[in-house]
PDB file of C-alpha atoms in Angstrom:
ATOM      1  CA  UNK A  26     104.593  68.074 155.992  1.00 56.00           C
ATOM      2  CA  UNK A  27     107.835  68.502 157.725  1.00 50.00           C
ATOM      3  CA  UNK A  28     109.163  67.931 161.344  1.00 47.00           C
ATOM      4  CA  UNK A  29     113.030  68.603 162.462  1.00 49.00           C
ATOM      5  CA  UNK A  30     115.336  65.894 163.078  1.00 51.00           C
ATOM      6  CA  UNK A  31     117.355  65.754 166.130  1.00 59.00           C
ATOM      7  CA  UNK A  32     121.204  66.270 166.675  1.00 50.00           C
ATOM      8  CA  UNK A  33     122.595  63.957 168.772  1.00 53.00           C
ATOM      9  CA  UNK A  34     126.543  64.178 169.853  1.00 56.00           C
ATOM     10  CA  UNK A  35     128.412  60.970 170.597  1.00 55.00           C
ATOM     11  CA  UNK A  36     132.390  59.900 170.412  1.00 63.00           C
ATOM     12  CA  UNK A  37     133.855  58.453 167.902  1.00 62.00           C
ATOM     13  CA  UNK A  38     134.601  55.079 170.375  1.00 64.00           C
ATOM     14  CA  UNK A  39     130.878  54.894 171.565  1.00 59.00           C
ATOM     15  CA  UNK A  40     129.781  54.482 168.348  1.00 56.00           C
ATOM     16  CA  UNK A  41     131.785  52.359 167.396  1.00 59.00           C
ATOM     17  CA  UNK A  42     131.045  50.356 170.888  1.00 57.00           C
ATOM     18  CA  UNK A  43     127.088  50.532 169.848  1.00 58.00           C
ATOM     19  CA  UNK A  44     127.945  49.210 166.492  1.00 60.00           C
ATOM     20  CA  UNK A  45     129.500  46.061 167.650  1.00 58.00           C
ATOM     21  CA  UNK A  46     127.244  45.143 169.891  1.00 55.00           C
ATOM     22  CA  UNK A  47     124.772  45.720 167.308  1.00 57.00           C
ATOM     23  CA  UNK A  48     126.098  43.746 164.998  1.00 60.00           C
ATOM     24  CA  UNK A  49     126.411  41.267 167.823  1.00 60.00           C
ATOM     25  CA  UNK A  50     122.773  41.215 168.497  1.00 65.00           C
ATOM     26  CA  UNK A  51     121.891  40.831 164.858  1.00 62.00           C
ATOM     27  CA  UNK A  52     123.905  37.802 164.198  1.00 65.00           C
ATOM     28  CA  UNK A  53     122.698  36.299 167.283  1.00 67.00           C
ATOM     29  CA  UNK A  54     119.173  36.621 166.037  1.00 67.00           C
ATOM     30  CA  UNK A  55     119.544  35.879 162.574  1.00 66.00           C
ATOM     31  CA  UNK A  56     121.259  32.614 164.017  1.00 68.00           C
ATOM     32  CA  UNK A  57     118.572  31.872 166.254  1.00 68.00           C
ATOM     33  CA  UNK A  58     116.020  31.600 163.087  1.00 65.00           C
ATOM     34  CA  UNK A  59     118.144  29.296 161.531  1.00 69.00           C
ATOM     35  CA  UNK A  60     116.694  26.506 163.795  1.00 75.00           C
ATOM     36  CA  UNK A  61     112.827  25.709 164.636  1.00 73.00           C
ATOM     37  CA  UNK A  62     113.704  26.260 168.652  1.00 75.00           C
ATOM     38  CA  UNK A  63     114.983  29.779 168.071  1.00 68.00           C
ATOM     39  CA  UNK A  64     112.248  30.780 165.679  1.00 74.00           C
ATOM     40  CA  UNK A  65     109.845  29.903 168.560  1.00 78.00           C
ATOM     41  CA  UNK A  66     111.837  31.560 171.125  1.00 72.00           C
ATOM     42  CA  UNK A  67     112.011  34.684 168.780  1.00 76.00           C
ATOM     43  CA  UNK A  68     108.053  34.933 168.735  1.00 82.00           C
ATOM     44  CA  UNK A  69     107.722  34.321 172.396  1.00 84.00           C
ATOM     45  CA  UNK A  70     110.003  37.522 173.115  1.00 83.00           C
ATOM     46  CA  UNK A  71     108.475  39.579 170.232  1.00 89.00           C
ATOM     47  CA  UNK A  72     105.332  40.663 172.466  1.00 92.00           C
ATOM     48  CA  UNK A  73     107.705  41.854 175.348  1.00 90.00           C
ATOM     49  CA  UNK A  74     109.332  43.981 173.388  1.00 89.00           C
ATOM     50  CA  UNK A  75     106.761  45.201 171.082  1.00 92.00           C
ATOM     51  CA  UNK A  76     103.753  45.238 173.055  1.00 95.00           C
ATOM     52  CA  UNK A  77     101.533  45.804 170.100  1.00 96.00           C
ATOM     53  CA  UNK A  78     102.373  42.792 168.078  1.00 96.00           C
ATOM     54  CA  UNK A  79      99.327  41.276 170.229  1.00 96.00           C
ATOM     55  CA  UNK A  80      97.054  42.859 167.919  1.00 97.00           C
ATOM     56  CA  UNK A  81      98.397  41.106 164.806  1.00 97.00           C
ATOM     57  CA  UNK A  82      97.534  38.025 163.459  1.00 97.00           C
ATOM     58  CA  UNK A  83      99.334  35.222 164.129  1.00 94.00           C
ATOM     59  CA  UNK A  84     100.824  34.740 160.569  1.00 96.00           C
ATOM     60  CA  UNK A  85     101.168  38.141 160.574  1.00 97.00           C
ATOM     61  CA  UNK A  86     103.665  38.273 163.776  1.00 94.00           C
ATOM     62  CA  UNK A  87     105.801  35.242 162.218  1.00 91.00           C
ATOM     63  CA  UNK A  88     106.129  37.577 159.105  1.00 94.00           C
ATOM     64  CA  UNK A  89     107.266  40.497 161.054  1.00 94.00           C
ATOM     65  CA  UNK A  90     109.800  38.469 163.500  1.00 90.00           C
ATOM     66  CA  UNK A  91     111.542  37.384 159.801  1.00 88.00           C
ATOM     67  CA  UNK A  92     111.347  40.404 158.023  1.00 92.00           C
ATOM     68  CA  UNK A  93     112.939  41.741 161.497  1.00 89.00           C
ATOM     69  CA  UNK A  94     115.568  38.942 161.920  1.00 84.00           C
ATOM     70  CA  UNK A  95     116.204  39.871 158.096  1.00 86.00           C
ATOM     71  CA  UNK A  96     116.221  43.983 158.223  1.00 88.00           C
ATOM     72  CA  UNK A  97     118.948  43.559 161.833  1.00 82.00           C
ATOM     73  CA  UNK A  98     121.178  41.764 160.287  1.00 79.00           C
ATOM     74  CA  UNK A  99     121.568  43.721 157.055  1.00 84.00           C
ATOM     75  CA  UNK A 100     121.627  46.947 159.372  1.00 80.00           C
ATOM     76  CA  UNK A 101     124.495  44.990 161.119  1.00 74.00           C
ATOM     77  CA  UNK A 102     126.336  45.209 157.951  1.00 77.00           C
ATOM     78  CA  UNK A 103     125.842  48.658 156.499  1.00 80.00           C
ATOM     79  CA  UNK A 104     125.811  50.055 160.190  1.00 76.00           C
ATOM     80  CA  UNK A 105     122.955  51.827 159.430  1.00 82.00           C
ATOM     81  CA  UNK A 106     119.599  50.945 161.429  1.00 82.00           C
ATOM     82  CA  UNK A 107     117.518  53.765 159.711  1.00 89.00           C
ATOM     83  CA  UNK A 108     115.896  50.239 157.874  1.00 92.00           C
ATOM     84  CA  UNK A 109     114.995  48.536 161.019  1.00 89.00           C
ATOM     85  CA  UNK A 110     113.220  51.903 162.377  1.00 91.00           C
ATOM     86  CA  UNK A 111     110.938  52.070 159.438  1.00 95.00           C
ATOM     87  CA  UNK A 112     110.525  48.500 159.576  1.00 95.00           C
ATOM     88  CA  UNK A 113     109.215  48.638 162.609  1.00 93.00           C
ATOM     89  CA  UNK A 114     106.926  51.992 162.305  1.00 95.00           C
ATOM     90  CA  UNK A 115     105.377  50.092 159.387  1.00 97.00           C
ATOM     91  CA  UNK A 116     103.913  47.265 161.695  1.00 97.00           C
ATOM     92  CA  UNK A 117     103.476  49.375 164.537  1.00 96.00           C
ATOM     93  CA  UNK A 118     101.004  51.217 162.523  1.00 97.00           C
ATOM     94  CA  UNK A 119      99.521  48.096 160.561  1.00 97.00           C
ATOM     95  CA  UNK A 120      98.693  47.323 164.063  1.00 97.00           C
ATOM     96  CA  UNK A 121      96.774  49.977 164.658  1.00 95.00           C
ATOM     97  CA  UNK A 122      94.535  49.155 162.173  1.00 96.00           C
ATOM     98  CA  UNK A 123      94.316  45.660 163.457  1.00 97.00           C
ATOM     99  CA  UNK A 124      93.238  47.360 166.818  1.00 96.00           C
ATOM    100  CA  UNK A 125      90.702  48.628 165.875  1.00 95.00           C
ATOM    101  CA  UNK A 126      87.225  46.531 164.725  1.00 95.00           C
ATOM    102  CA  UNK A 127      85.658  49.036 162.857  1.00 94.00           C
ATOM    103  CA  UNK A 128      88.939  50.446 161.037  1.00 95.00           C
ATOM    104  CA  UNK A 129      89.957  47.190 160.271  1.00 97.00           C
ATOM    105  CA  UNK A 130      86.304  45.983 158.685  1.00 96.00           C
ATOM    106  CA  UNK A 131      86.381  49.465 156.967  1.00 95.00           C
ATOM    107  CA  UNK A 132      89.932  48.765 155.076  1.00 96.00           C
ATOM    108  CA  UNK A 133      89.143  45.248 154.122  1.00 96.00           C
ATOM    109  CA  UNK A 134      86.005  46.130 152.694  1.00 95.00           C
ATOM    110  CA  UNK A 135      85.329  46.589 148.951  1.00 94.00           C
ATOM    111  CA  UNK A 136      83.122  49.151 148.976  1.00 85.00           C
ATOM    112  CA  UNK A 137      82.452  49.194 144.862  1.00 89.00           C
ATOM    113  CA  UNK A 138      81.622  53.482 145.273  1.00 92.00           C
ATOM    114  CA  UNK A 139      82.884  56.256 143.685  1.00 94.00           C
ATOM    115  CA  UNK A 140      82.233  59.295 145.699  1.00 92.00           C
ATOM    116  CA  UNK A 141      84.165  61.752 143.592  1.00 92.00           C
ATOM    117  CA  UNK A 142      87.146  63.631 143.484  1.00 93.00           C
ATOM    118  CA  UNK A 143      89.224  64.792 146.525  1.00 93.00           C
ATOM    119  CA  UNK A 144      89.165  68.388 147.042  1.00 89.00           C
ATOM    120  CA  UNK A 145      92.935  69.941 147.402  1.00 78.00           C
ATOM    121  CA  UNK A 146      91.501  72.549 150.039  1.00 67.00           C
ATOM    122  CA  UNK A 147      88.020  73.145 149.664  1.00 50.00           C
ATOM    123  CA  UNK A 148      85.597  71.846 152.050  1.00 53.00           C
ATOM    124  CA  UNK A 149      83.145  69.447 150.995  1.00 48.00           C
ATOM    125  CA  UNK A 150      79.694  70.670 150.610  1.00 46.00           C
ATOM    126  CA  UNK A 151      77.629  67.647 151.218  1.00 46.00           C
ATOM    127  CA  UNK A 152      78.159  63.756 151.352  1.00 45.00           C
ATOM    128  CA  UNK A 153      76.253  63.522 148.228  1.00 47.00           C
ATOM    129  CA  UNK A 154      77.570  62.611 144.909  1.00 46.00           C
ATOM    130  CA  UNK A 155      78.779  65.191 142.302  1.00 41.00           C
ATOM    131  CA  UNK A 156      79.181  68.139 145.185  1.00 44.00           C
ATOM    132  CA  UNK A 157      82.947  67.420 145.057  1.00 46.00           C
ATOM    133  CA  UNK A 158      84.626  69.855 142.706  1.00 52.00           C
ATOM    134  CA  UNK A 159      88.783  69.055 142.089  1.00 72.00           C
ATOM    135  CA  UNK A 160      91.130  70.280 139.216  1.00 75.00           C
ATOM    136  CA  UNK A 161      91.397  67.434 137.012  1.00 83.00           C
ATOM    137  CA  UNK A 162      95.092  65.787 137.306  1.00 89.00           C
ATOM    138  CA  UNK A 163      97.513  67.217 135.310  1.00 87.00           C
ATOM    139  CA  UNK A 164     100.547  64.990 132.865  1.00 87.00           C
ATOM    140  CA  UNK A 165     101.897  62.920 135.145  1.00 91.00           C
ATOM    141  CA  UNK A 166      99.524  63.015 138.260  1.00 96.00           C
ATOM    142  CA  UNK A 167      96.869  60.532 140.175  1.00 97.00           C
ATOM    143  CA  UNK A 168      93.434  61.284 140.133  1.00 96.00           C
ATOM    144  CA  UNK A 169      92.675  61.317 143.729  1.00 96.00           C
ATOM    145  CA  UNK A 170      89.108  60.278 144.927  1.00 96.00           C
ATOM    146  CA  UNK A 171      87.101  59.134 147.316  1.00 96.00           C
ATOM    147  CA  UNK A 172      85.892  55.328 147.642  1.00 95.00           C
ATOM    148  CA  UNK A 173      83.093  55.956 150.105  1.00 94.00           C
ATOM    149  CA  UNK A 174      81.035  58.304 152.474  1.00 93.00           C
ATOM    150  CA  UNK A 175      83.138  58.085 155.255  1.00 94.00           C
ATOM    151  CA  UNK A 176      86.002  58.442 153.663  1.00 95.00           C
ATOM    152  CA  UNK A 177      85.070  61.888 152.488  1.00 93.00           C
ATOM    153  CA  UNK A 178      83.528  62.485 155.799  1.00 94.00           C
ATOM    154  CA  UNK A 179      86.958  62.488 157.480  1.00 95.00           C
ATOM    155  CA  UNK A 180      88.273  63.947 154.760  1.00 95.00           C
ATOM    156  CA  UNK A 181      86.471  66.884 155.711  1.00 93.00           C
ATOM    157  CA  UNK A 182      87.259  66.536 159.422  1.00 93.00           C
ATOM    158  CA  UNK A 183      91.020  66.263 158.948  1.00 94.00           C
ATOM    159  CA  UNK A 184      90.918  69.494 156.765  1.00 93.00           C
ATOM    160  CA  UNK A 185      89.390  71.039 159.241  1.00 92.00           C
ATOM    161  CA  UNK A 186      91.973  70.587 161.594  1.00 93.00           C
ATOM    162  CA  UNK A 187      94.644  70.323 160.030  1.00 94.00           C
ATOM    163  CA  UNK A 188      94.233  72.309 157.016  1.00 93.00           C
ATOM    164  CA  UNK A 189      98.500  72.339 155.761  1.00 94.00           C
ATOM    165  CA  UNK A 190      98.938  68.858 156.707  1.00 95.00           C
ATOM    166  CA  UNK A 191      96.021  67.717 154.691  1.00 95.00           C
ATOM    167  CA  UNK A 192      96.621  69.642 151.769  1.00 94.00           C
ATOM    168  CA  UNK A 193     100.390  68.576 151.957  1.00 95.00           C
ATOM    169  CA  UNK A 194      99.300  65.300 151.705  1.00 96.00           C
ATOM    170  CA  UNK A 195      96.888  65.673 149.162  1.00 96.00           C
ATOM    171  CA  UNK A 196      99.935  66.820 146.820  1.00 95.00           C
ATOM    172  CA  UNK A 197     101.891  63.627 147.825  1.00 96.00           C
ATOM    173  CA  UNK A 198      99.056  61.506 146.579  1.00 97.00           C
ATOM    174  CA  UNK A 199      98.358  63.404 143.354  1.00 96.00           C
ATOM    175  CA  UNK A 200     102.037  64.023 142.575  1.00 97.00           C
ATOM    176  CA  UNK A 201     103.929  60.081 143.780  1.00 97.00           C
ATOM    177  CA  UNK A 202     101.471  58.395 145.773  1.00 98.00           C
ATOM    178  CA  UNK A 203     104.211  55.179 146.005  1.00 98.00           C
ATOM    179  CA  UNK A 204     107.586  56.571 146.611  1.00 97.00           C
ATOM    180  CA  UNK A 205     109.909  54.743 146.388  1.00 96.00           C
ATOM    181  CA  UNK A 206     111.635  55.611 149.591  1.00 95.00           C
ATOM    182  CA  UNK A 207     108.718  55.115 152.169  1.00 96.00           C
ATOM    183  CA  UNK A 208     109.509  57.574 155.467  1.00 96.00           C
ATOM    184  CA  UNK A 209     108.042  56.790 158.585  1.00 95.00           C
ATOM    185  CA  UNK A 210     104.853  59.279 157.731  1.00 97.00           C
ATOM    186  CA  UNK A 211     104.470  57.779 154.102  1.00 98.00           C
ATOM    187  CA  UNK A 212     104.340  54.197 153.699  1.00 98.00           C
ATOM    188  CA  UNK A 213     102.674  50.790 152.368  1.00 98.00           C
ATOM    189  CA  UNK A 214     100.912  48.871 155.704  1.00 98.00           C
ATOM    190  CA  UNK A 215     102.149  45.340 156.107  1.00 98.00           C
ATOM    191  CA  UNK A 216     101.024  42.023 155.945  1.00 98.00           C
ATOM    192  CA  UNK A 217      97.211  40.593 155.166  1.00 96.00           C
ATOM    193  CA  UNK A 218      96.301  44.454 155.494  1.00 98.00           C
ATOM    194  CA  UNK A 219      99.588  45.637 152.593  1.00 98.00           C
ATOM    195  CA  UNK A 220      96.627  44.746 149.977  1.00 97.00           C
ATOM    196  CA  UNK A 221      93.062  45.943 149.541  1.00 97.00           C
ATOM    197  CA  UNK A 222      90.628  45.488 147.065  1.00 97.00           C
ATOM    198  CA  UNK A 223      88.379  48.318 145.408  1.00 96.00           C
ATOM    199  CA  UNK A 224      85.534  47.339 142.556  1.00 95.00           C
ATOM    200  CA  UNK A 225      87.027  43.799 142.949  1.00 96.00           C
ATOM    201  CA  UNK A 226      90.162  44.608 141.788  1.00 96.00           C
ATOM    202  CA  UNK A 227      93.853  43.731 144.309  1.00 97.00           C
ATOM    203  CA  UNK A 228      95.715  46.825 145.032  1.00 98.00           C
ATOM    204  CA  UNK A 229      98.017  48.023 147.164  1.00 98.00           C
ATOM    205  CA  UNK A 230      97.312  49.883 150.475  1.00 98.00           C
ATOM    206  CA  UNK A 231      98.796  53.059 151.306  1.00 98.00           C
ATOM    207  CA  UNK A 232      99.084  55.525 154.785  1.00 98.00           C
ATOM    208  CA  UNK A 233     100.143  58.933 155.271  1.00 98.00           C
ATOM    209  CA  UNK A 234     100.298  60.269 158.714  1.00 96.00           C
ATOM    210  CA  UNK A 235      98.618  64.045 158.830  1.00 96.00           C
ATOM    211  CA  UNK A 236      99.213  64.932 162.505  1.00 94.00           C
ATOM    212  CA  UNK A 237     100.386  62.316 165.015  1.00 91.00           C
ATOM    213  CA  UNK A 238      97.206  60.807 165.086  1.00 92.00           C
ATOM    214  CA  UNK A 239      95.354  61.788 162.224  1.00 95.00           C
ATOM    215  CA  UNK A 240      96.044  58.788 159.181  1.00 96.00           C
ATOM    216  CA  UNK A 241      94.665  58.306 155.876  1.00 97.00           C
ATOM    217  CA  UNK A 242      94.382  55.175 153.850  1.00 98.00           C
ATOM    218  CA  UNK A 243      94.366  54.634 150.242  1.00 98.00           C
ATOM    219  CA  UNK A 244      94.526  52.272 147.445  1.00 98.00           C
ATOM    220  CA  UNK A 245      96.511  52.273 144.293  1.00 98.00           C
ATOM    221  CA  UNK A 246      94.917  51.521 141.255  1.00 97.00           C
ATOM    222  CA  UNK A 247      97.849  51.820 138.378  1.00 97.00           C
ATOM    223  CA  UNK A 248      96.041  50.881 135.900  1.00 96.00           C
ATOM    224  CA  UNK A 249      94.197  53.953 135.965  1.00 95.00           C
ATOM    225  CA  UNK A 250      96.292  56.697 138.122  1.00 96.00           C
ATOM    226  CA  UNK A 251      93.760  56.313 140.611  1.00 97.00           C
ATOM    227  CA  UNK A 252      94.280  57.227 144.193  1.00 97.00           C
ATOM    228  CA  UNK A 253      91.487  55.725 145.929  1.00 97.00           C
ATOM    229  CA  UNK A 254      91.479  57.218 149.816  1.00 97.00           C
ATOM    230  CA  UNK A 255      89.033  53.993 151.894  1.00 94.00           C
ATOM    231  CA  UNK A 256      89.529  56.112 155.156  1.00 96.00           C
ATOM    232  CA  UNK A 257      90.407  59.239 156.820  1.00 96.00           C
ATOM    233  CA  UNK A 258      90.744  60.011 160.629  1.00 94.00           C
ATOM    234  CA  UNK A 259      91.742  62.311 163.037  1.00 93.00           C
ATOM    235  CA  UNK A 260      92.743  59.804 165.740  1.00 83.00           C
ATOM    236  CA  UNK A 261      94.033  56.357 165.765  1.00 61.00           C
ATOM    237  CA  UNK A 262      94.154  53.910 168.829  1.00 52.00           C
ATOM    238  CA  UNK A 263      95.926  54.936 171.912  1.00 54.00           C
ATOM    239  CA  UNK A 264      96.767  50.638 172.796  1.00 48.00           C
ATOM    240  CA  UNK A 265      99.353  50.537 170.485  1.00 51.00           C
ATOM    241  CA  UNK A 266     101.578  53.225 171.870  1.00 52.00           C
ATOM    242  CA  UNK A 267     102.244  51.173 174.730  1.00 45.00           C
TER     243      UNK A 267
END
């Protein structure tokens, strides 16, 4: 998966006039949190602004309004906002999840299945178990598999229409399923929904964004290199984009 960044010209002067009142805004927020009156003014604004943080739980928005606060005013310093952006696609997309019922029951479900191992391109044959044939992983590499029916079910929906993307991110998982620098496409989801739990056992919960609104969400079992993918889809709710 790749996509093309854009080149943007500016002056030397404007940018310089963006970063201060950047930095402005950031220590104006980061001082507003110091004090229970600001914190509540903070949340008040948060859902005029981000329209989708109406979907999150409550302790969920006061955990994004710090992290936030937190990720402006360290962008302030570096002059570098490239943290905030990602920041905010993170719970922007946990959101998603939250807006939708059935995703979110699916995701916070233990399941307890095995439903075999993910194909790299082949098509599934059948949603029953043992039809799913995958090259075992090599030195160094996640098994990848599925944790349920439906899981494999969009697997197979996903490949079909995206066949590159899916693959592409089929590598990802088998080859560093938890980078270490998370992109706007490839990231942990945030707050009550950053953990899951798979055969009763805590992990935590991965996306990767296939097409721009086909997802897929896995766990990470380290104990045993174990990619296990909860949910795939080839669309994701339209609320949040406004």
């Amino acid at each position: 998966m790749s996509w093309r960044a854009d080149l943007v010209l500016t002056t030397a002067a404007r940018a310089e006039q963006d970063s201060t009142v950047m930095g402005a805004t950031s220590r104006m927020f980061v001082e507003m949190m110091r004090t229970p009156q600001g914190r509540t003014l903070v949340l008040d604004v948060l859902p005029a602004t981000f329209p989708w943080v109406r979907y999150l739980p409550a302790h969920d928005v006061r955990e994004f309004s710090v992290e936030l606060v937190e990720a402006l005013g360290a962008a302030a310093e570096l002059d570098n906002t490239a943290a905030v952006a990602q920041l905010i696609t993170e719970w922007r997309h946990t959101a998603e999840v939250h807006a939708d019922p059935e995703l979110y029951a699916a995701l916070t479900t233990d399941s307890g299945e095995d439903y075999g191992p993910v194909p790299a391109r082949s098509r599934i044959v059948s949603p029953k178990h043992g039809d799913r044939a995958a090259p075992p992983p090599g030195e160094d590499e996640w098994d990848v598999r599925f944790a349920n029916g439906e899981a494999a079910k969009g697997w197979e929906q996903l490949s079909t229409q995206a066949a590159s993307n899916t693959h592409a991110a089929w590598h990802l998982m088998r080859t560093d399923p938890a980078p270490a620098t998370r992109t706007e496409r490839h990231h942990r989801l945030k707050g009550e929904l950053a953990r899951g739990a798979h055969r009763g056992d805590a992990m935590d919960r991965w996306q990767i964004e296939v097409t721009a609104g086909g997802r897929i969400w896995y766990l990470l079992d380290v104990e045993r290199r174990t990619v296990w993918i909860d949910r795939a889809s080839t669309g994701h709710p339209k609320a949040t984009d406004r």
